[in-house]
PDB file of C-alpha atoms in Angstrom:
ATOM      1  CA  UNK W   1       4.149  16.660  -5.261  1.00  0.00           C
ATOM      2  CA  UNK W   2       1.664  13.821  -5.218  1.00  0.00           C
ATOM      3  CA  UNK W   3      -1.335  14.909  -3.166  1.00  0.00           C
ATOM      4  CA  UNK W   4      -3.602  12.251  -1.705  1.00  0.00           C
ATOM      5  CA  UNK W   5      -5.877  11.752   1.272  1.00  0.00           C
ATOM      6  CA  UNK W   6      -4.150   9.318   3.642  1.00  0.00           C
ATOM      7  CA  UNK W   7      -5.197   7.872   7.000  1.00  0.00           C
ATOM      8  CA  UNK W   8      -3.171   9.644   9.685  1.00  0.00           C
ATOM      9  CA  UNK W   9      -2.782   6.339  11.535  1.00  0.00           C
ATOM     10  CA  UNK W  10      -1.000   4.820   8.516  1.00  0.00           C
ATOM     11  CA  UNK W  11       1.476   7.726   8.453  1.00  0.00           C
ATOM     12  CA  UNK W  12       2.109   7.349  12.172  1.00  0.00           C
ATOM     13  CA  UNK W  13       2.548   3.568  11.973  1.00  0.00           C
ATOM     14  CA  UNK W  14       5.113   3.878   9.185  1.00  0.00           C
ATOM     15  CA  UNK W  15       7.127   6.410  11.184  1.00  0.00           C
ATOM     16  CA  UNK W  16       6.902   4.379  14.398  1.00  0.00           C
ATOM     17  CA  UNK W  17       8.124   1.254  12.619  1.00  0.00           C
ATOM     18  CA  UNK W  18      11.077   3.170  11.187  1.00  0.00           C
ATOM     19  CA  UNK W  19      12.362   4.160  14.643  1.00  0.00           C
ATOM     20  CA  UNK W  20      11.280   1.054  16.570  1.00  0.00           C
ATOM     21  CA  UNK W  21      14.697  -0.624  16.697  1.00  0.00           C
ATOM     22  CA  UNK W  22      16.531   2.523  17.804  1.00  0.00           C
ATOM     23  CA  UNK W  23      13.869   3.143  20.458  1.00  0.00           C
ATOM     24  CA  UNK W  24      14.075  -0.442  21.708  1.00  0.00           C
ATOM     25  CA  UNK W  25      17.888  -0.228  21.927  1.00  0.00           C
ATOM     26  CA  UNK W  26      17.616   2.956  24.004  1.00  0.00           C
ATOM     27  CA  UNK W  27      14.722   1.740  26.199  1.00  0.00           C
ATOM     28  CA  UNK W  28      12.494   4.464  24.798  1.00  0.00           C
ATOM     29  CA  UNK W  29       8.784   3.707  24.511  1.00  0.00           C
ATOM     30  CA  UNK W  30       7.251   5.172  21.339  1.00  0.00           C
ATOM     31  CA  UNK W  31       3.556   5.355  20.621  1.00  0.00           C
ATOM     32  CA  UNK W  32       0.935   7.404  18.819  1.00  0.00           C
ATOM     33  CA  UNK W  33      -2.432   8.828  19.767  1.00  0.00           C
ATOM     34  CA  UNK W  34      -4.383   9.336  16.552  1.00  0.00           C
ATOM     35  CA  UNK W  35      -8.173   9.733  16.402  1.00  0.00           C
ATOM     36  CA  UNK W  36      -9.942   6.955  14.501  1.00  0.00           C
ATOM     37  CA  UNK W  37     -10.770   8.005  10.958  1.00  0.00           C
ATOM     38  CA  UNK W  38      -8.519  11.082  10.891  1.00  0.00           C
ATOM     39  CA  UNK W  39      -7.292  11.631   7.336  1.00  0.00           C
ATOM     40  CA  UNK W  40      -4.594  13.969   6.034  1.00  0.00           C
ATOM     41  CA  UNK W  41      -4.360  15.501   2.569  1.00  0.00           C
ATOM     42  CA  UNK W  42      -0.639  15.475   1.826  1.00  0.00           C
ATOM     43  CA  UNK W  43       2.231  14.073  -0.176  1.00  0.00           C
ATOM     44  CA  UNK W  44       2.512  10.775   1.714  1.00  0.00           C
ATOM     45  CA  UNK W  45       6.226  10.221   1.085  1.00  0.00           C
ATOM     46  CA  UNK W  46       7.205  13.731   2.182  1.00  0.00           C
ATOM     47  CA  UNK W  47       5.119  13.623   5.362  1.00  0.00           C
ATOM     48  CA  UNK W  48       6.391  10.137   6.247  1.00  0.00           C
ATOM     49  CA  UNK W  49       9.972  11.347   5.816  1.00  0.00           C
ATOM     50  CA  UNK W  50       9.270  14.380   8.035  1.00  0.00           C
ATOM     51  CA  UNK W  51       7.617  12.270  10.755  1.00  0.00           C
ATOM     52  CA  UNK W  52      10.454   9.733  10.694  1.00  0.00           C
ATOM     53  CA  UNK W  53      12.992  12.538  11.047  1.00  0.00           C
ATOM     54  CA  UNK W  54      11.104  14.089  13.978  1.00  0.00           C
ATOM     55  CA  UNK W  55      10.667  10.759  15.782  1.00  0.00           C
ATOM     56  CA  UNK W  56      14.278   9.755  15.119  1.00  0.00           C
ATOM     57  CA  UNK W  57      15.496  12.998  16.696  1.00  0.00           C
ATOM     58  CA  UNK W  58      13.080  12.644  19.601  1.00  0.00           C
ATOM     59  CA  UNK W  59      14.340   9.117  20.322  1.00  0.00           C
ATOM     60  CA  UNK W  60      17.997  10.141  19.978  1.00  0.00           C
ATOM     61  CA  UNK W  61      17.654  13.067  22.394  1.00  0.00           C
ATOM     62  CA  UNK W  62      15.311  11.522  24.972  1.00  0.00           C
ATOM     63  CA  UNK W  63      17.196  10.192  27.995  1.00  0.00           C
ATOM     64  CA  UNK W  64      16.729   6.472  28.626  1.00  0.00           C
ATOM     65  CA  UNK W  65      14.471   5.114  29.848  1.00  0.00           C
ATOM     66  CA  UNK W  66      11.927   7.452  28.328  1.00  0.00           C
ATOM     67  CA  UNK W  67       8.865   7.942  26.231  1.00  0.00           C
ATOM     68  CA  UNK W  68       8.105   9.624  22.911  1.00  0.00           C
ATOM     69  CA  UNK W  69       4.505  10.147  21.826  1.00  0.00           C
ATOM     70  CA  UNK W  70       3.234  11.242  18.420  1.00  0.00           C
ATOM     71  CA  UNK W  71      -0.240  12.752  18.498  1.00  0.00           C
ATOM     72  CA  UNK W  72      -2.615  14.339  16.030  1.00  0.00           C
ATOM     73  CA  UNK W  73      -6.024  15.940  16.174  1.00  0.00           C
ATOM     74  CA  UNK W  74      -8.595  17.516  13.897  1.00  0.00           C
ATOM     75  CA  UNK W  75      -8.497  21.324  13.854  1.00  0.00           C
TER      76      UNK W  75
END
C-alpha cells in the first residue's frame, strides 16, 4: 500500500468523473459535498477504486430521474 495524505475533494472529483457519462445517460444527478481542506490519509488508488465502485452501483440502482450525493466530514 502507498499511504499518502490526499485532498478528499480530489478523490471525490475523480470518482464523479468516472461515473459522469453513466449518470448523464440515466438522468441521474451526481454531486459531492466535501468540506474545504479535508484531507484523507489513504492509498489513493484503492480509495478511488472503492468510491468509483460505490458511485457506479448507486447510479445503476437509482431510478431515473434521480440524485446521488457523495459526502464526507471530519470525525
